[in-house]
Short mmCIF file of C-alpha atoms and ligand atoms in Angstrom, two decimals:
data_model
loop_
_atom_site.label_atom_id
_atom_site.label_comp_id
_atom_site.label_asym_id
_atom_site.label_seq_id
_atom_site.Cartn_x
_atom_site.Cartn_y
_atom_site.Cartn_z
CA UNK A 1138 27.73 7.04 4.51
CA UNK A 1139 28.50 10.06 7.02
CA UNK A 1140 24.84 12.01 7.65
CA UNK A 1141 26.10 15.69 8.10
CA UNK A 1142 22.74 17.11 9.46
CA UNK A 1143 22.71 18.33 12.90
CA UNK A 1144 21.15 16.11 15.86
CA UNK A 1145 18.96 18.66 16.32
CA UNK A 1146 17.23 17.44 13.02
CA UNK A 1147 16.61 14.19 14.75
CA UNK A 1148 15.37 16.02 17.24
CA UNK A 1149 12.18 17.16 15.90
CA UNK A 1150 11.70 14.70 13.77
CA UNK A 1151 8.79 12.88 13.29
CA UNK A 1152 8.08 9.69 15.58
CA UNK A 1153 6.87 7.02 13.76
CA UNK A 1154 5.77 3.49 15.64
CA UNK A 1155 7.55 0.65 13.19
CA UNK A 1156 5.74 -2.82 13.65
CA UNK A 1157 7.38 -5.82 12.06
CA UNK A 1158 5.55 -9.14 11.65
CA UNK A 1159 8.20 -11.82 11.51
CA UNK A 1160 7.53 -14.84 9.71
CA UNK A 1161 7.67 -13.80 6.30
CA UNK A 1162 9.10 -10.43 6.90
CA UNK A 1163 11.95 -10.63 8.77
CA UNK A 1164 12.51 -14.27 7.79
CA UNK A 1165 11.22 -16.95 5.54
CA UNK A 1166 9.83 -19.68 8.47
CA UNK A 1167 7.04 -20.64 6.09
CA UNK A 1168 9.46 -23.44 4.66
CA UNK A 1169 9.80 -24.65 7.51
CA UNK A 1170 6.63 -24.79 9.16
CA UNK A 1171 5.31 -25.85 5.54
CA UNK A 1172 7.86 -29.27 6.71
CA UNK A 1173 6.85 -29.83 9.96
CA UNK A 1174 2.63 -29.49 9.13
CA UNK A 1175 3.46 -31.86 5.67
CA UNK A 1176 5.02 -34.38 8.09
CA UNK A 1177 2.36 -33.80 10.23
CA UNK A 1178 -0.64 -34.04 7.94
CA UNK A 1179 0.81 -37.40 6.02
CA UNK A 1180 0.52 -38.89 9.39
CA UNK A 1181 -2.80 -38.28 9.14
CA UNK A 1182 -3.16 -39.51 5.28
CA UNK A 1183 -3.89 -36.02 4.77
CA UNK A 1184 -2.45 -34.13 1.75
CA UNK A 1185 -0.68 -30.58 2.37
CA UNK A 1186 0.66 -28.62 -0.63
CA UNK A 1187 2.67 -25.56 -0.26
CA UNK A 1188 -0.64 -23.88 -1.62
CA UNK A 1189 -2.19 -25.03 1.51
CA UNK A 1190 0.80 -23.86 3.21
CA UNK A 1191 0.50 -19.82 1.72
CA UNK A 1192 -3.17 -20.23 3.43
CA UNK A 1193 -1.71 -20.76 7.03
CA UNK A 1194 0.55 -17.43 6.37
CA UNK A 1195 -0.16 -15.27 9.69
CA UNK A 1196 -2.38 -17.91 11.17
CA UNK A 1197 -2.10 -19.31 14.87
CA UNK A 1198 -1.09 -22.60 15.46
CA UNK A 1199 -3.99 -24.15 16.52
CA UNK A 1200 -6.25 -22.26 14.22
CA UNK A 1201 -3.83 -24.08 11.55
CA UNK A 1202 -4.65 -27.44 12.61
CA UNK A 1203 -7.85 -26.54 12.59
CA UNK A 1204 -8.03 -26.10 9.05
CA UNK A 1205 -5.90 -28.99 8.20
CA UNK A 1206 -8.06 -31.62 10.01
CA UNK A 1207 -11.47 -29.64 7.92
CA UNK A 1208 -9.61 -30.07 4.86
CA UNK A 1209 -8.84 -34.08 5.47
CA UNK A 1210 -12.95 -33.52 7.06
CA UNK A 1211 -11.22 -35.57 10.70
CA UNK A 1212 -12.06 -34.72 13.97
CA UNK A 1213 -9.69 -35.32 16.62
CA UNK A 1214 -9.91 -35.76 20.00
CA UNK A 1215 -8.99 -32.69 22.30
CA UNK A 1216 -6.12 -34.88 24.22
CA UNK A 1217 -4.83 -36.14 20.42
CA UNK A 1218 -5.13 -32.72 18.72
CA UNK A 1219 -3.04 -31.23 21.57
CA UNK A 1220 -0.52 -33.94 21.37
CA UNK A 1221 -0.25 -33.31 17.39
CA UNK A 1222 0.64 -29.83 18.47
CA UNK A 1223 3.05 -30.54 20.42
CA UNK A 1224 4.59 -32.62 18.30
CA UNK A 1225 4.27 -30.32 14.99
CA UNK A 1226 5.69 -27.93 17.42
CA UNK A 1227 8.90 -29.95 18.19
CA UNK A 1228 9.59 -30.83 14.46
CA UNK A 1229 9.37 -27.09 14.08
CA UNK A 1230 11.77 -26.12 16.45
CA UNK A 1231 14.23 -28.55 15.31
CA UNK A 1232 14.89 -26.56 12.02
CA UNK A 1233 14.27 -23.39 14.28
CA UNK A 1234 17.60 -24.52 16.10
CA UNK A 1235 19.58 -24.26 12.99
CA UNK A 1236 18.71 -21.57 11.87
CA UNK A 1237 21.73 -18.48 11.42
CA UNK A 1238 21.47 -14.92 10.83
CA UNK A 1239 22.29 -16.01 7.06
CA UNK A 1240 18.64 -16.65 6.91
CA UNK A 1241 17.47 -13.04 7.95
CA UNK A 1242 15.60 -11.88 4.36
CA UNK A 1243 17.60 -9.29 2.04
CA UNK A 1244 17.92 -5.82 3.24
CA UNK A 1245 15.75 -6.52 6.57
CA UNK A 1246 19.14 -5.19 8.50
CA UNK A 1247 19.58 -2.10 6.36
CA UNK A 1248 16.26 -1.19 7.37
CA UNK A 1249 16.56 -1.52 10.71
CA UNK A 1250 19.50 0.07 11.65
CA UNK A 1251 18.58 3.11 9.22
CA UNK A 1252 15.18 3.08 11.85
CA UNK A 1253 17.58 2.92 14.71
CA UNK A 1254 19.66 5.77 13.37
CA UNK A 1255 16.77 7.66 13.20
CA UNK A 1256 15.48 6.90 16.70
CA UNK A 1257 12.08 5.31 15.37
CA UNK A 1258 10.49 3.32 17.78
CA UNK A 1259 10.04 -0.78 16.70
CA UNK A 1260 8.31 -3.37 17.68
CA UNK A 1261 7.48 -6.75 16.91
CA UNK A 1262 3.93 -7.97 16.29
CA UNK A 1263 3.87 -11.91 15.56
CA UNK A 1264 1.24 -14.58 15.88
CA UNK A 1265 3.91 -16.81 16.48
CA UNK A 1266 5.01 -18.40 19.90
CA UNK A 1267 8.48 -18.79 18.70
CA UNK A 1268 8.94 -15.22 18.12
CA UNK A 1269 11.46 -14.55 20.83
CA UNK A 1270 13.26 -17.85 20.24
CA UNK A 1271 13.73 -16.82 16.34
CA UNK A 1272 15.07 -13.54 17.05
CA UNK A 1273 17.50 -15.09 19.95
CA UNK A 1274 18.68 -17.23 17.11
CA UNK A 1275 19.13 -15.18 14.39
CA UNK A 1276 20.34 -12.22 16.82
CA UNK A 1277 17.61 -10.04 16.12
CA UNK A 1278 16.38 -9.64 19.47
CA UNK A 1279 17.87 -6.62 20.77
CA UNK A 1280 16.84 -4.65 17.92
CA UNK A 1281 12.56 -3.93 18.81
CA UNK A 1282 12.17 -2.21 22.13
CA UNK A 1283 8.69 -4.07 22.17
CA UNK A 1284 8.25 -8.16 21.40
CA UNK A 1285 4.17 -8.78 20.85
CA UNK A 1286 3.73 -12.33 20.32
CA UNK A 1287 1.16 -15.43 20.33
CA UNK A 1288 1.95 -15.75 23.90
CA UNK A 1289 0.23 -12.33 24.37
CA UNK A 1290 -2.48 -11.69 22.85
CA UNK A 1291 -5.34 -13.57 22.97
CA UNK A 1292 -7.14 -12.95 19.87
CA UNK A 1293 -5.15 -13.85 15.94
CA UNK A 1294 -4.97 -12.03 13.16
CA UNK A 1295 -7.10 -10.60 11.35
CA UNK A 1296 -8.04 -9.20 14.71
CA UNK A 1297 -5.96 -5.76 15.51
CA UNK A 1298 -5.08 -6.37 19.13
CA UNK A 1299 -1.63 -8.05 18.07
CA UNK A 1300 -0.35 -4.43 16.02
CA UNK A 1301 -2.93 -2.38 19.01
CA UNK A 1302 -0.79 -3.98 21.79
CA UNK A 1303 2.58 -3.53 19.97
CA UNK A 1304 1.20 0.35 19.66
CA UNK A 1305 0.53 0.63 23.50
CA UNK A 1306 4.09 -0.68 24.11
CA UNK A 1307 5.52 1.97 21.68
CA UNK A 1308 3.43 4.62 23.52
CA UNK A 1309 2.59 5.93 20.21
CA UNK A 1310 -0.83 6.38 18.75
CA UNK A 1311 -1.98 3.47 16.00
CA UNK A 1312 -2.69 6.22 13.44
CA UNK A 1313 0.82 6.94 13.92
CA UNK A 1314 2.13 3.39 13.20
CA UNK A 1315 3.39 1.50 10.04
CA UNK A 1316 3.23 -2.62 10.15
CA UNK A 1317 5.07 -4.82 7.71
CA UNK A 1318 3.18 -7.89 6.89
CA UNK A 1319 3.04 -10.82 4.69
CA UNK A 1320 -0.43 -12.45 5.14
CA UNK A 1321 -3.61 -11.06 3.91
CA UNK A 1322 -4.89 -11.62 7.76
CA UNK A 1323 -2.23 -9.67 8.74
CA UNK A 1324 -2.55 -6.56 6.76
CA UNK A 1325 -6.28 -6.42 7.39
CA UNK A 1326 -5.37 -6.53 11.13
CA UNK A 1327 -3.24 -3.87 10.63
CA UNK A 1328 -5.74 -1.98 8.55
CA UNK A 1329 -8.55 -2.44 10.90
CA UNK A 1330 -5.82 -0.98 13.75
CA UNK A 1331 -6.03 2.43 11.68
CA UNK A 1332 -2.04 1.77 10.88
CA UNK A 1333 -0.85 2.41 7.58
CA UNK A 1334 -0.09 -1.33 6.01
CA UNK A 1335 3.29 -1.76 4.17
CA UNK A 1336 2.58 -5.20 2.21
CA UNK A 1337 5.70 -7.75 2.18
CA UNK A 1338 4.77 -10.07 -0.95
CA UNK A 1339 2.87 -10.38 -4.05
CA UNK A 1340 0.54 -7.64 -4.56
CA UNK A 1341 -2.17 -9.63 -6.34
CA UNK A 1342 -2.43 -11.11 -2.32
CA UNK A 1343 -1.88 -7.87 -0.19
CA UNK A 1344 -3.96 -6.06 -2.81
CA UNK A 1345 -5.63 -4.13 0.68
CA UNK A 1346 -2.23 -2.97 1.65
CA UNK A 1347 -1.59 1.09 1.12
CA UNK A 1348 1.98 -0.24 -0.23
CA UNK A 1349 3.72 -3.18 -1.41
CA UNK A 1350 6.95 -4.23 -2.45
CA UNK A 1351 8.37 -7.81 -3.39
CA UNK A 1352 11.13 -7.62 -0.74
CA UNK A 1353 12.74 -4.53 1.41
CA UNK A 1354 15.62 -4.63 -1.22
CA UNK A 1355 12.50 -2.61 -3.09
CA UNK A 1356 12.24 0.13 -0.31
CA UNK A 1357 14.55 2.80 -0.02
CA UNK A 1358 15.88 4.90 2.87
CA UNK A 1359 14.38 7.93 1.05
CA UNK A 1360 10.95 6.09 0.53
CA UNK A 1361 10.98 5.44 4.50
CA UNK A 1362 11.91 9.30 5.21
CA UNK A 1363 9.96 11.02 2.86
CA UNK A 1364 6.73 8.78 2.74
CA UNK A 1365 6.64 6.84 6.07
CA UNK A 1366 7.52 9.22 8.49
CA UNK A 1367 6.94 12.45 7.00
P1 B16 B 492 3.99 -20.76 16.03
P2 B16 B 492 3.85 -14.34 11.88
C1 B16 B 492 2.90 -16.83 12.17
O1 B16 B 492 3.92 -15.88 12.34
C2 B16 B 492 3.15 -17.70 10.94
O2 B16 B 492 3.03 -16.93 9.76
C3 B16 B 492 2.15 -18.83 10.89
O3 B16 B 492 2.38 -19.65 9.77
C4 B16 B 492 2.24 -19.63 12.19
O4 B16 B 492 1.28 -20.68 12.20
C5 B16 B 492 2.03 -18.70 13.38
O5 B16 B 492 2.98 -17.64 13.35
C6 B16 B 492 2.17 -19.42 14.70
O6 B16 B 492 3.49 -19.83 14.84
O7 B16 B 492 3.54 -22.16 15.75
O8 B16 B 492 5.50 -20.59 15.99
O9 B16 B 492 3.40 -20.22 17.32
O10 B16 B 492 3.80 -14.37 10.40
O11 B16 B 492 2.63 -13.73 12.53
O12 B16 B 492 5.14 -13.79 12.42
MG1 MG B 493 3.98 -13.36 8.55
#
């Protein structure tokens, strides 16, 4: 639709700093890391349901095996755990590789580019190691002026300094910064960073989220204007 107001209005508008998590947000990975930890798990005689799957949501890759080997009470060497890493990793990244920008989740472009035509700043803030390789394939990656991922930061969710460093990069102020999230880890991160939390998800979960919708079909270019960045 053609915006008739005068540049000028963009001018002066409010700057808002827009951080996106990504798994979950910007696209639904959780089936497939939900796959490649199953596959990993019944290796191990371990059981994984997609219940325990919702409880990795957010959570770093090794902290996840961590949990999985607690709940099948094994202990693994520090040589084997690595190697199951590396090889829950691979199985990961071979339904990464397929992956199209048919798989982006419903209205996450519209969103975007009404940011961009706004001149918000974005950024991405993901506990994920794959982030950049995700974007790359679904053609994403251009979009954030800032990439914060599990290859830089050294403490996971629920600790801030994934959305802090994203903020830094953004040059803007964390009170002045809005995260998307899916996992309850990640909106208390984001909540602890003094951002305002938009949850991504079922509100009974991201009940400590200042907003939540089901999808960002559910949140409108006026709701962005008049309530995140007014
Ligand atoms: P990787 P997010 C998180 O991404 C996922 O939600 C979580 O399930 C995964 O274990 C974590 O990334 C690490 O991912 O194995 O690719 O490094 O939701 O923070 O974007
Ligand atoms: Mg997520």
């Amino acid at each position: 639709m053609f915006d008739s107001r005068p540049y000028i209005f963009y001018a002066y508008m409010n700057k808002k700093g827009f951080i996106f998590d990504l798994d979950g947000v910007i696209v639904d990975t959780a089936k497939y890391h939900f796959l490649a930890w199953r596959k990993l798990a019944k290796s191990l005689g371990i059981t994984f349901s997609e219940e325990d799957n919702e409880l990795l949501k957010g959570v770093s890759r090794v902290s996840s095996l961590e949990k999985i080997l607690a709940w099948g009470e094994q202990e693994l060497s520090k040589e084997r755990f690595d190697e199951l890493l590396h090889k829950k990793n691979n199985d990961y990244l071979g339904h990464i590789a397929k992956m199209t920008r048919e798989e982006i989740l419903p209205d996450v472009p519209r969103v975007l580019s009404y940011l961009k035509s706004l001149d918000q700043p974005m950024a991405l803030g993901s506990a994920s190691k794959n982030a950049r390789r995700i974007l790359t394939e679904v053609d994403l990656i251009h979009e954030f002026q800032v990439i914060v991922d599990g290859s830089n930061v050294s403490k996971a969710k629920p600790d801030p300094e994934v959305f802090l460093n994203a903020a830094t990069g953004l040059k803007m102020n964390p009170k002045d910064c809005i995260v998307f999230e899916d996992s309850l880890a990640g909106i208390e991160a984001a909540n602890s960073a003094g951002m305002l939390s938009v949850g991504i998800g079922d509100a009974k979960v991201l009940k400590d989220a200042k907003f939540v919708f089901k999808d960002f079909t559910e949140i409108s270019n006026q709701f962005i204007l008049n309530e995140l960045i007014s």
